[in-house]
CSV table of C-alpha atoms and ligand atoms in Angstrom, one decimal:
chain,number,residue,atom,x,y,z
Z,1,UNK,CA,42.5,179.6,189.3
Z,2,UNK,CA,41.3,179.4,192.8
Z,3,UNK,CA,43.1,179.1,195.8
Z,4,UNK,CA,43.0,176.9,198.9
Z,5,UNK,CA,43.8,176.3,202.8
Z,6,UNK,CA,44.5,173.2,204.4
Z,7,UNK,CA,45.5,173.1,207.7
Z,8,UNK,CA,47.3,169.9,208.6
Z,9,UNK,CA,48.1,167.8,211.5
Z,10,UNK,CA,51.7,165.9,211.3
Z,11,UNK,CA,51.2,163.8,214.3
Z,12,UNK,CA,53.3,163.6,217.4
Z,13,UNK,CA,56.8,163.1,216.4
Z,14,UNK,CA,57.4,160.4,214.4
Z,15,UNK,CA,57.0,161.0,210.5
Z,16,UNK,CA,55.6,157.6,209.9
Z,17,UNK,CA,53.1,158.8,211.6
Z,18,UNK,CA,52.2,161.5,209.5
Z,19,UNK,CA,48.4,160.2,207.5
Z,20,UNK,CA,48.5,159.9,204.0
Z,21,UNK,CA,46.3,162.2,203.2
Z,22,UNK,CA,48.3,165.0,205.0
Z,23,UNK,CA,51.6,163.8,203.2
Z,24,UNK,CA,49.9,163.6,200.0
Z,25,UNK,CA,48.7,167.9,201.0
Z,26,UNK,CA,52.1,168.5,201.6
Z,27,UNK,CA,53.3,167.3,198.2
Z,28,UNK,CA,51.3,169.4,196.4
Z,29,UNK,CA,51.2,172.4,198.5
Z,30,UNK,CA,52.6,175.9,197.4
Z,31,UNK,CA,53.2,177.5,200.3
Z,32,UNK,CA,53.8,176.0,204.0
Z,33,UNK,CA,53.0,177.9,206.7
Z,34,UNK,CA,55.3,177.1,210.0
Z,35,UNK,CA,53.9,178.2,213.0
Z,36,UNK,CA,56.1,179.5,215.6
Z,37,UNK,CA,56.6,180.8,219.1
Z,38,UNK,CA,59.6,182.3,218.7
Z,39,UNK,CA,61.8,183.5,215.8
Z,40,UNK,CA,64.8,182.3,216.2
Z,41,UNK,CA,63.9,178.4,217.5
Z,42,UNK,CA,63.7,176.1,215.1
Z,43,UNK,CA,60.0,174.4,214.4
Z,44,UNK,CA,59.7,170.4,215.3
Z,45,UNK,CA,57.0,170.2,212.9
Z,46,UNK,CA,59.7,171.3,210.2
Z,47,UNK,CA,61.9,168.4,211.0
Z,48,UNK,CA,58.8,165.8,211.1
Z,49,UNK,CA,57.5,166.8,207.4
Z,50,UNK,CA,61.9,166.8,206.2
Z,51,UNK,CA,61.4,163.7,204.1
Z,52,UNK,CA,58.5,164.5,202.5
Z,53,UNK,CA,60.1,168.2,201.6
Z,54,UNK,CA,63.8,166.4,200.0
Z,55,UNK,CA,60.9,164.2,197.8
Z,56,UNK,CA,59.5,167.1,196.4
Z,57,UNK,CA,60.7,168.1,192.7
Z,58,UNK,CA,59.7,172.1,193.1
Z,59,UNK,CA,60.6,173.2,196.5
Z,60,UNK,CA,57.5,174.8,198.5
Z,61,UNK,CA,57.4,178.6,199.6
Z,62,UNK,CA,58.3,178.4,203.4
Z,63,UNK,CA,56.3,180.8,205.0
Z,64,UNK,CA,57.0,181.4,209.2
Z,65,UNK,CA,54.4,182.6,211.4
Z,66,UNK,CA,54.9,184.0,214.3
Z,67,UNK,CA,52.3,182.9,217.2
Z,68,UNK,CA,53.7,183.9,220.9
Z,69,UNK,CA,52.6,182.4,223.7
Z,70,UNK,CA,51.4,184.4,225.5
Z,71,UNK,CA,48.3,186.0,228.0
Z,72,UNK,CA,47.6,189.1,226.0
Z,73,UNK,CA,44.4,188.2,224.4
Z,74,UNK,CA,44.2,191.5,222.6
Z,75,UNK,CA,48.4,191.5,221.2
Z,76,UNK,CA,47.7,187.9,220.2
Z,77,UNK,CA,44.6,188.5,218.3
Z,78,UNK,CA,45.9,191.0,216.2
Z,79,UNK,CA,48.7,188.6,215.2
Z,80,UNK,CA,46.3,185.7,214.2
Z,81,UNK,CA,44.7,188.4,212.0
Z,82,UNK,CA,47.9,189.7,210.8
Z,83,UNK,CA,48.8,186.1,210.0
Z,84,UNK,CA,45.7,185.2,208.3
Z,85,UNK,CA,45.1,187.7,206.2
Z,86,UNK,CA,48.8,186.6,205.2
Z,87,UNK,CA,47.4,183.4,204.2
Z,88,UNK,CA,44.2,184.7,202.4
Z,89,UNK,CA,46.4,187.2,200.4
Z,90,UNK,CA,48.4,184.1,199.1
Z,91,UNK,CA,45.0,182.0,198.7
Z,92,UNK,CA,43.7,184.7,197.0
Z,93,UNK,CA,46.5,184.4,194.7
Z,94,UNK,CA,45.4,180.8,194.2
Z,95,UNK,CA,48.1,178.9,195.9
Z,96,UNK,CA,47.3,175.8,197.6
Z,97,UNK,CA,48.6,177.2,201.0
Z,98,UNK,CA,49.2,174.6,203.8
Z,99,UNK,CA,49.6,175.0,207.6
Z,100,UNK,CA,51.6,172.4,209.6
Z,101,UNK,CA,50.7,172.2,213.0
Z,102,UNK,CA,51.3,169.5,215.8
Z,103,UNK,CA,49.4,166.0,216.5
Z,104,UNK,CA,45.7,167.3,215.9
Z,105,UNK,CA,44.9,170.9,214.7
Z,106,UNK,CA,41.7,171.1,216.7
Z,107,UNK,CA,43.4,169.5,220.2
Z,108,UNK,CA,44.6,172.4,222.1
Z,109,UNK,CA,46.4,173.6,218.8
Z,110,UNK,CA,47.4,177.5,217.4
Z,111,UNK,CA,45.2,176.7,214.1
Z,112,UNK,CA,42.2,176.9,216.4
Z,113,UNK,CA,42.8,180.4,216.4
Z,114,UNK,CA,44.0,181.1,213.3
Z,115,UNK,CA,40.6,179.0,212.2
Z,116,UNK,CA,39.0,181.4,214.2
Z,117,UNK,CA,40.6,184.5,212.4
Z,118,UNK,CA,39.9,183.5,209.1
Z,119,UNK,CA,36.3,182.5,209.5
Z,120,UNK,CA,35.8,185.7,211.0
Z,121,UNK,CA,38.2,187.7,208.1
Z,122,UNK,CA,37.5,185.6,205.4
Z,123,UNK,CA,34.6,183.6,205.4
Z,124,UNK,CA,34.5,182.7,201.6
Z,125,UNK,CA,37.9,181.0,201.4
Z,126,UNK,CA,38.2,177.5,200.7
Z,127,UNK,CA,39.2,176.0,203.8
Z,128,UNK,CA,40.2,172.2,204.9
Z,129,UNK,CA,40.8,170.7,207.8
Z,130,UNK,CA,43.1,167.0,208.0
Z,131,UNK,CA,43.2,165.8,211.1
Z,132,UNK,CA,46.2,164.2,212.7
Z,133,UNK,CA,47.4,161.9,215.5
Z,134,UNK,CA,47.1,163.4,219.1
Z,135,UNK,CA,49.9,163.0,221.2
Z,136,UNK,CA,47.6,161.6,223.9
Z,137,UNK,CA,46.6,158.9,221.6
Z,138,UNK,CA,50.5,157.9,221.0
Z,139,UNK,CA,51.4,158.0,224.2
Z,140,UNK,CA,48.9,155.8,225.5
Z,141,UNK,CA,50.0,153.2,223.0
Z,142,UNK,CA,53.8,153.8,223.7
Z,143,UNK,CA,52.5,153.4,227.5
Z,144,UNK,CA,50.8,150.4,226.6
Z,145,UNK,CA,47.8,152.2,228.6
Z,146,UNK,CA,44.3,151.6,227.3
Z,147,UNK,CA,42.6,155.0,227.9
Z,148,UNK,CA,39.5,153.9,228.8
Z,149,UNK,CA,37.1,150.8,228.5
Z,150,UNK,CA,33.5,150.4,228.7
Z,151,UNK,CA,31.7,153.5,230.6
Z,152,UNK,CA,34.9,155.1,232.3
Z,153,UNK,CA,35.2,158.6,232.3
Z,154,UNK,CA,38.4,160.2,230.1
Z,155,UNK,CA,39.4,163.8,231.3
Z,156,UNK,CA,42.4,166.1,229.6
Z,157,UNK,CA,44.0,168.7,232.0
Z,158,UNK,CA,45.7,170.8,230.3
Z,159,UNK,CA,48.3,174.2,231.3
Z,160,UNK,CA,47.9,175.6,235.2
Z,161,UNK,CA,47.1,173.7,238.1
Z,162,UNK,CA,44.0,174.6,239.8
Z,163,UNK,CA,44.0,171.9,242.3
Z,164,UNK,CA,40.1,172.6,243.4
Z,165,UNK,CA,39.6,171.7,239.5
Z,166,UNK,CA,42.0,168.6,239.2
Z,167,UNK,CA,40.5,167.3,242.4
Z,168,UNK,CA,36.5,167.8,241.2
Z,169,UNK,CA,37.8,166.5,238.2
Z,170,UNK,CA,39.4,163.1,239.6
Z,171,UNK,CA,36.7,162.6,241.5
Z,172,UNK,CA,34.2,161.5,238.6
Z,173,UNK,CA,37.4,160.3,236.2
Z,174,UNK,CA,38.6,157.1,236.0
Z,175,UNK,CA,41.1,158.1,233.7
Z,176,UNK,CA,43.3,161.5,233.6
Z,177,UNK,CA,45.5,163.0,231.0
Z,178,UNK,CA,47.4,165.8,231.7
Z,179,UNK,CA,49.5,167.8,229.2
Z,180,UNK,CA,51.5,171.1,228.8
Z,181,UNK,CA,52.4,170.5,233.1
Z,182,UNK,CA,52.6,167.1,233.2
Z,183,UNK,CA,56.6,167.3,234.3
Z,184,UNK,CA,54.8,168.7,237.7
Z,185,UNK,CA,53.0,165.6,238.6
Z,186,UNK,CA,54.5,165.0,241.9
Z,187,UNK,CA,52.6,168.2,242.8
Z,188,UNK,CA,49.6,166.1,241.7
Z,189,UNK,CA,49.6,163.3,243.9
Z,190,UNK,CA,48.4,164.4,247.2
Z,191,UNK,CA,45.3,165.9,244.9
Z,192,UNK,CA,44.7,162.4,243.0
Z,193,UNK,CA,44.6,160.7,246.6
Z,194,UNK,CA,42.5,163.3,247.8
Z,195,UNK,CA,39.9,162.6,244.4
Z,196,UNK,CA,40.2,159.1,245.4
Z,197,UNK,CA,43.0,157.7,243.0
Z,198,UNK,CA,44.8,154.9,245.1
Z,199,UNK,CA,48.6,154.4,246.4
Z,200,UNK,CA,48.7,151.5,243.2
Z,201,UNK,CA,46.8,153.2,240.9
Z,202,UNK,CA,48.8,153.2,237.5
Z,203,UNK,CA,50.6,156.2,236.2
Z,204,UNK,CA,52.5,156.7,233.1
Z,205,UNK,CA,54.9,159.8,232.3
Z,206,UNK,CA,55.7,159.7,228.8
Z,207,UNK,CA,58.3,162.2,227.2
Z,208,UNK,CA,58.6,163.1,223.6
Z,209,UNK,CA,56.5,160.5,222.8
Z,210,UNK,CA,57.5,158.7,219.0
Z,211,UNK,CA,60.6,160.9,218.6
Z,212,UNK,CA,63.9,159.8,218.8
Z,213,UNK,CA,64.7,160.7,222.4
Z,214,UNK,CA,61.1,158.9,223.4
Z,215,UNK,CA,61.4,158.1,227.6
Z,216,UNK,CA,58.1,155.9,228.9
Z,217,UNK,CA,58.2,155.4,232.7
Z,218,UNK,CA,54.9,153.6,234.1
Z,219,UNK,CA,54.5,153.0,237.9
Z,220,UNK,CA,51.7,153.2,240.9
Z,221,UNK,CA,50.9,156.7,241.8
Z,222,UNK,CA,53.2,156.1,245.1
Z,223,UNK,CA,56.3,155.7,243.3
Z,224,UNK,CA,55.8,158.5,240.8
Z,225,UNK,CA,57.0,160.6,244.1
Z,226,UNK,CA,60.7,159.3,243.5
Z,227,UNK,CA,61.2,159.4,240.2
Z,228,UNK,CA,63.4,161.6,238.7
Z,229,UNK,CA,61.1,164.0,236.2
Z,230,UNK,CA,62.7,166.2,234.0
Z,231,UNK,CA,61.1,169.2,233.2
Z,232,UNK,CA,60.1,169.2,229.2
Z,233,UNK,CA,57.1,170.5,227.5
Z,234,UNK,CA,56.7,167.5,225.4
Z,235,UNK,CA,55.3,165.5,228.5
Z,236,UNK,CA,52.3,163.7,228.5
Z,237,UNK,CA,51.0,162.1,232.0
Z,238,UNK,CA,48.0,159.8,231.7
Z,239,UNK,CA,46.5,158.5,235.2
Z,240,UNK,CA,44.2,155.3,235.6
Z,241,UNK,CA,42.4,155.2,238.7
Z,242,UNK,CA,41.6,151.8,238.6
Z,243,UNK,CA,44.4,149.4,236.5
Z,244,UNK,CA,46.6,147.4,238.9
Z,245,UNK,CA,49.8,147.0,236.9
Z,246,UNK,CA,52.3,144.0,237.4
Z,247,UNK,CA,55.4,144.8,238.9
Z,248,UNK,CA,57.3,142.9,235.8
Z,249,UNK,CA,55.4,145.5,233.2
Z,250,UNK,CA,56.7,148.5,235.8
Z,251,UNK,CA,60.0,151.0,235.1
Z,252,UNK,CA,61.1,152.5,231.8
P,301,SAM,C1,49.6,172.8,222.8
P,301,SAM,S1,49.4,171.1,223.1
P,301,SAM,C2,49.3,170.5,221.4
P,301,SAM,C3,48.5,169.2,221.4
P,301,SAM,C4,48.5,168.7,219.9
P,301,SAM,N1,47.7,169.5,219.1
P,301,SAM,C5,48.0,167.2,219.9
P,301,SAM,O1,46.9,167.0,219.2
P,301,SAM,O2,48.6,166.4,220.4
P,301,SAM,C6,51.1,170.7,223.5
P,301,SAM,C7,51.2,169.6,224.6
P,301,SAM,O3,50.9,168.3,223.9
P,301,SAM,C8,51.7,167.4,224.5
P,301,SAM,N2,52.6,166.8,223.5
P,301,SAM,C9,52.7,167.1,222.2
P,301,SAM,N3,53.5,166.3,221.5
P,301,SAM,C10,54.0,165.4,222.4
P,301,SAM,C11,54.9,164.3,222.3
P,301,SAM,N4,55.4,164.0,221.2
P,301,SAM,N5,55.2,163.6,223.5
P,301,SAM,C12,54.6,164.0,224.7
P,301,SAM,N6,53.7,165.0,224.8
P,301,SAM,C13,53.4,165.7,223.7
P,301,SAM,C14,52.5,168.0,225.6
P,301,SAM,O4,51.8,167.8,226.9
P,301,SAM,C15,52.5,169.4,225.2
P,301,SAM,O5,52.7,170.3,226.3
Protein backbone atom coordinates (compact mmCIF):
# COMPACT_ATOMS: atom_id res chain seq x y z
CA UNK A 1 0.00 0.00 0.00
CA UNK A 2 1.46 3.30 -0.91
CA UNK A 3 0.79 6.40 0.43
CA UNK A 4 -0.05 9.87 -0.89
CA UNK A 5 -0.11 13.91 -0.46
CA UNK A 6 -2.47 16.22 -1.82
CA UNK A 7 -2.46 19.56 -0.93
CA UNK A 8 -5.75 21.23 -1.57
CA UNK A 9 -7.15 24.59 -2.14
CA UNK A 10 -10.85 25.19 -0.60
CA UNK A 11 -11.40 28.52 -2.20
CA UNK A 12 -12.22 31.80 -0.53
CA UNK A 13 -15.04 31.29 1.72
CA UNK A 14 -17.85 30.02 0.36
CA UNK A 15 -18.03 26.04 0.20
CA UNK A 16 -19.79 26.00 -3.00
CA UNK A 17 -16.94 27.14 -4.10
CA UNK A 18 -14.85 24.39 -3.22
CA UNK A 19 -13.88 22.36 -6.98
CA UNK A 20 -14.94 19.05 -7.38
CA UNK A 21 -12.06 17.54 -7.56
CA UNK A 22 -10.84 18.86 -4.12
CA UNK A 23 -14.26 17.75 -2.45
CA UNK A 24 -13.99 14.48 -4.09
CA UNK A 25 -9.87 14.41 -2.24
CA UNK A 26 -11.44 15.30 0.78
CA UNK A 27 -13.84 12.36 0.80
CA UNK A 28 -11.47 9.95 0.55
CA UNK A 29 -8.71 11.34 2.49
CA UNK A 30 -7.27 9.65 5.70
CA UNK A 31 -5.81 12.23 7.36
CA UNK A 32 -6.47 16.18 7.08
CA UNK A 33 -3.92 18.39 7.89
CA UNK A 34 -5.23 21.94 9.33
CA UNK A 35 -2.82 24.52 9.13
CA UNK A 36 -2.72 27.01 11.71
CA UNK A 37 -1.23 30.20 13.17
CA UNK A 38 -2.17 29.77 16.35
CA UNK A 39 -3.29 27.00 18.69
CA UNK A 40 -6.06 27.95 20.22
CA UNK A 41 -8.03 29.94 17.06
CA UNK A 42 -10.19 28.02 15.30
CA UNK A 43 -9.17 27.32 11.36
CA UNK A 44 -11.75 29.04 8.55
CA UNK A 45 -10.73 26.37 6.27
CA UNK A 46 -12.26 23.84 8.90
CA UNK A 47 -15.64 25.45 8.74
CA UNK A 48 -15.50 25.76 4.75
CA UNK A 49 -14.86 21.82 4.20
CA UNK A 50 -17.92 21.14 7.47
CA UNK A 51 -20.33 19.70 5.00
CA UNK A 52 -18.25 17.68 3.17
CA UNK A 53 -16.77 16.19 6.72
CA UNK A 54 -20.83 15.40 8.36
CA UNK A 55 -21.05 13.44 4.58
CA UNK A 56 -18.35 11.33 5.26
CA UNK A 57 -19.19 7.62 6.64
CA UNK A 58 -15.56 7.09 8.46
CA UNK A 59 -14.56 10.28 10.07
CA UNK A 60 -10.95 11.53 8.78
CA UNK A 61 -7.89 11.79 11.28
CA UNK A 62 -7.71 15.63 12.00
CA UNK A 63 -4.26 16.43 12.18
CA UNK A 64 -3.34 20.44 13.30
CA UNK A 65 -0.27 22.10 12.20
CA UNK A 66 1.10 24.62 13.66
CA UNK A 67 2.58 27.40 11.08
CA UNK A 68 3.30 30.98 13.00
CA UNK A 69 3.55 33.93 11.37
CA UNK A 70 6.19 35.12 11.85
CA UNK A 71 9.89 36.84 10.57
CA UNK A 72 12.16 34.21 11.98
CA UNK A 73 13.17 32.51 8.88
CA UNK A 74 15.31 29.99 10.70
CA UNK A 75 12.32 29.06 13.92
CA UNK A 76 9.86 28.80 10.96
CA UNK A 77 11.86 26.55 8.89
CA UNK A 78 12.39 24.08 11.35
CA UNK A 79 8.61 23.87 11.89
CA UNK A 80 7.80 23.32 8.19
CA UNK A 81 10.27 20.46 8.54
CA UNK A 82 8.91 19.31 11.74
CA UNK A 83 5.56 19.39 10.08
CA UNK A 84 6.48 17.60 7.02
CA UNK A 85 8.21 14.93 8.09
CA UNK A 86 4.76 14.61 10.16
CA UNK A 87 3.14 14.19 7.00
CA UNK A 88 5.72 11.82 5.24
CA UNK A 89 5.70 9.62 8.41
CA UNK A 90 1.82 9.13 7.90
CA UNK A 91 2.30 8.91 3.94
CA UNK A 92 4.83 6.47 4.59
CA UNK A 93 2.23 4.60 6.36
CA UNK A 94 0.15 4.81 3.24
CA UNK A 95 -2.52 7.12 4.14
CA UNK A 96 -3.92 9.39 1.59
CA UNK A 97 -2.94 12.45 3.68
CA UNK A 98 -4.62 15.78 2.66
CA UNK A 99 -3.70 19.47 3.38
CA UNK A 100 -6.43 22.16 3.32
CA UNK A 101 -5.20 25.38 2.76
CA UNK A 102 -6.95 28.76 1.69
CA UNK A 103 -8.10 30.00 -2.02
CA UNK A 104 -4.97 28.69 -4.03
CA UNK A 105 -2.13 26.77 -2.39
CA UNK A 106 0.49 28.32 -4.60
CA UNK A 107 -0.92 32.24 -4.21
CA UNK A 108 0.89 33.54 -1.25
CA UNK A 109 -0.12 30.26 0.64
CA UNK A 110 1.86 28.25 3.89
CA UNK A 111 1.79 24.98 1.52
CA UNK A 112 4.49 26.85 -0.51
CA UNK A 113 6.59 26.14 2.17
CA UNK A 114 5.60 23.10 3.38
CA UNK A 115 6.02 22.13 -0.67
CA UNK A 116 9.35 23.42 -0.19
CA UNK A 117 10.08 21.21 2.95
CA UNK A 118 9.08 18.15 1.56
CA UNK A 119 10.78 18.32 -1.81
CA UNK A 120 13.71 19.05 -0.06
CA UNK A 121 13.03 16.08 2.89
CA UNK A 122 11.30 13.87 0.91
CA UNK A 123 11.73 13.95 -2.64
CA UNK A 124 10.18 10.39 -3.48
CA UNK A 125 6.78 10.96 -2.02
CA UNK A 126 3.84 11.05 -4.11
CA UNK A 127 2.79 14.41 -4.13
CA UNK A 128 -0.40 16.40 -5.71
CA UNK A 129 -1.20 19.57 -6.06
CA UNK A 130 -5.39 20.88 -6.65
CA UNK A 131 -5.59 24.16 -7.25
CA UNK A 132 -8.27 26.31 -5.83
CA UNK A 133 -10.14 29.71 -6.29
CA UNK A 134 -8.03 32.78 -5.34
CA UNK A 135 -9.62 35.24 -3.33
CA UNK A 136 -8.56 37.91 -5.79
CA UNK A 137 -10.45 36.16 -8.49
CA UNK A 138 -13.75 36.21 -6.14
CA UNK A 139 -13.57 39.36 -5.26
CA UNK A 140 -13.28 40.82 -8.50
CA UNK A 141 -16.46 39.05 -9.43
CA UNK A 142 -18.30 40.01 -6.17
CA UNK A 143 -16.88 43.62 -7.19
CA UNK A 144 -18.22 43.26 -10.46
CA UNK A 145 -14.53 44.52 -11.46
CA UNK A 146 -13.08 42.96 -14.61
CA UNK A 147 -9.30 42.67 -13.63
CA UNK A 148 -7.94 43.41 -16.66
CA UNK A 149 -8.78 43.55 -20.57
CA UNK A 150 -6.77 43.45 -23.52
CA UNK A 151 -2.91 44.45 -22.79
CA UNK A 152 -3.32 46.03 -19.22
CA UNK A 153 -0.94 45.34 -16.80
CA UNK A 154 -2.35 43.23 -13.43
CA UNK A 155 0.00 43.71 -10.25
CA UNK A 156 -0.59 41.98 -6.57
CA UNK A 157 0.83 43.89 -3.56
CA UNK A 158 0.91 41.98 -1.00
CA UNK A 159 1.97 42.52 3.27
CA UNK A 160 4.21 45.95 4.02
CA UNK A 161 3.89 49.11 2.33
CA UNK A 162 6.95 50.29 0.65
CA UNK A 163 5.52 53.26 -0.91
CA UNK A 164 8.77 53.72 -3.46
CA UNK A 165 7.52 50.07 -4.64
CA UNK A 166 3.67 50.76 -4.78
CA UNK A 167 4.37 53.97 -6.57
CA UNK A 168 7.02 52.26 -9.39
CA UNK A 169 4.54 49.71 -9.38
CA UNK A 170 1.38 51.97 -10.21
CA UNK A 171 3.13 53.63 -12.53
CA UNK A 172 3.28 50.79 -15.26
CA UNK A 173 -0.23 49.03 -13.82
CA UNK A 174 -3.40 49.65 -14.92
CA UNK A 175 -4.73 47.49 -12.53
CA UNK A 176 -3.68 46.94 -8.60
CA UNK A 177 -4.55 44.26 -6.11
CA UNK A 178 -3.58 44.61 -2.83
CA UNK A 179 -3.96 41.98 -0.12
CA UNK A 180 -2.91 41.14 3.47
CA UNK A 181 -2.91 45.46 4.07
CA UNK A 182 -5.57 46.33 2.05
CA UNK A 183 -7.68 47.77 5.29
CA UNK A 184 -4.78 50.57 5.02
CA UNK A 185 -5.70 51.99 1.67
CA UNK A 186 -6.38 55.47 2.63
CA UNK A 187 -2.51 55.45 3.26
CA UNK A 188 -2.42 54.48 -0.42
CA UNK A 189 -4.03 57.17 -2.15
CA UNK A 190 -1.63 60.07 -2.10
CA UNK A 191 0.91 57.13 -3.65
CA UNK A 192 -1.74 55.95 -6.45
CA UNK A 193 -2.07 59.88 -7.47
CA UNK A 194 1.48 60.27 -7.31
CA UNK A 195 1.74 56.81 -9.93
CA UNK A 196 -0.81 58.55 -11.93
CA UNK A 197 -4.14 56.81 -10.79
CA UNK A 198 -6.84 59.66 -11.06
CA UNK A 199 -9.35 61.44 -8.46
CA UNK A 200 -12.30 58.88 -10.40
CA UNK A 201 -10.36 56.07 -10.92
CA UNK A 202 -12.42 53.05 -9.53
CA UNK A 203 -11.62 51.34 -6.29
CA UNK A 204 -13.13 48.37 -4.72
CA UNK A 205 -12.60 47.22 -0.89
CA UNK A 206 -14.04 43.96 -0.57
CA UNK A 207 -14.15 42.09 2.91
CA UNK A 208 -14.52 38.44 3.58
CA UNK A 209 -15.27 38.03 0.17
CA UNK A 210 -18.08 34.83 -0.40
CA UNK A 211 -18.62 34.35 3.38
CA UNK A 212 -21.49 35.08 5.19
CA UNK A 213 -20.45 38.45 6.60
CA UNK A 214 -19.30 39.46 2.72
CA UNK A 215 -19.06 43.71 2.71
CA UNK A 216 -18.30 45.06 -1.17
CA UNK A 217 -17.84 48.92 -1.18
CA UNK A 218 -16.79 50.28 -4.81
CA UNK A 219 -16.08 54.02 -5.37
CA UNK A 220 -13.45 56.65 -7.14
CA UNK A 221 -10.16 56.73 -5.46
CA UNK A 222 -11.33 60.27 -3.98
CA UNK A 223 -14.02 58.96 -1.91
CA UNK A 224 -12.15 55.83 -0.62
CA UNK A 225 -10.64 58.75 1.84
CA UNK A 226 -14.11 58.89 3.78
CA UNK A 227 -15.07 55.63 4.06
CA UNK A 228 -15.21 53.95 7.10
CA UNK A 229 -12.61 50.82 6.69
CA UNK A 230 -12.50 48.40 9.24
CA UNK A 231 -9.39 46.76 9.88
CA UNK A 232 -9.69 42.83 8.95
CA UNK A 233 -7.20 40.56 7.34
CA UNK A 234 -9.64 39.11 5.02
CA UNK A 235 -9.54 42.40 2.85
CA UNK A 236 -8.91 42.48 -0.64
CA UNK A 237 -8.52 46.04 -2.46
CA UNK A 238 -8.30 45.94 -6.23
CA UNK A 239 -7.57 49.45 -8.04
CA UNK A 240 -8.32 50.21 -11.85
CA UNK A 241 -6.59 53.08 -13.06
CA UNK A 242 -8.64 53.61 -15.91
CA UNK A 243 -12.63 52.33 -15.38
CA UNK A 244 -14.95 55.40 -14.85
CA UNK A 245 -17.69 53.84 -12.85
CA UNK A 246 -21.39 55.24 -12.82
CA UNK A 247 -22.48 56.80 -9.85
CA UNK A 248 -25.73 54.42 -9.78
CA UNK A 249 -23.27 51.14 -9.73
CA UNK A 250 -21.26 53.15 -6.61
CA UNK A 251 -21.71 52.36 -2.60
CA UNK A 252 -22.06 48.99 -0.96
C1 LIG B 1 -1.85 34.66 2.88
S1 LIG B 1 -2.92 35.33 1.65
C2 LIG B 1 -3.66 33.84 1.06
C3 LIG B 1 -4.15 33.94 -0.35
C4 LIG B 1 -4.82 32.66 -0.81
N1 LIG B 1 -3.86 31.58 -0.94
C5 LIG B 1 -5.56 32.85 -2.13
O1 LIG B 1 -5.24 32.18 -3.13
O2 LIG B 1 -6.49 33.65 -2.14
C6 LIG B 1 -4.18 36.01 2.65
C7 LIG B 1 -4.79 37.26 2.06
O3 LIG B 1 -5.69 36.88 1.03
C8 LIG B 1 -6.80 37.75 1.06
N2 LIG B 1 -8.02 36.95 1.31
C9 LIG B 1 -8.10 35.63 1.52
N3 LIG B 1 -9.38 35.23 1.61
C10 LIG B 1 -10.13 36.35 1.46
C11 LIG B 1 -11.53 36.60 1.42
N4 LIG B 1 -12.42 35.61 1.54
N5 LIG B 1 -11.96 37.88 1.24
C12 LIG B 1 -11.07 38.90 1.06
N6 LIG B 1 -9.73 38.71 1.09
C13 LIG B 1 -9.27 37.45 1.26
C14 LIG B 1 -6.58 38.78 2.16
O4 LIG B 1 -5.98 39.93 1.60
C15 LIG B 1 -5.62 38.05 3.05
O5 LIG B 1 -4.86 38.97 3.82
Amino acid sequence: MTGKFIGVGVGPGDPELITLKAAKTLHNADVICIPKANADKPSLAVTMIKQILEERAVEPEMLELIFPMTKDDMGNQKLWDKNANVIAQKVGMGKLVVFITLGDPMFYSTFIYLYQSLQKGHPNMDLEIIPGVSAFNACATSARMPLAEKDELVTVIPSEFDEKLVEEAAKCSENLIFIKCAYRLKELIPVLKRAGFKENSTIALIRRCSMSNETVTVGRLCDALNWNVIEDYFTIAIVKKNYIINNDKMGT
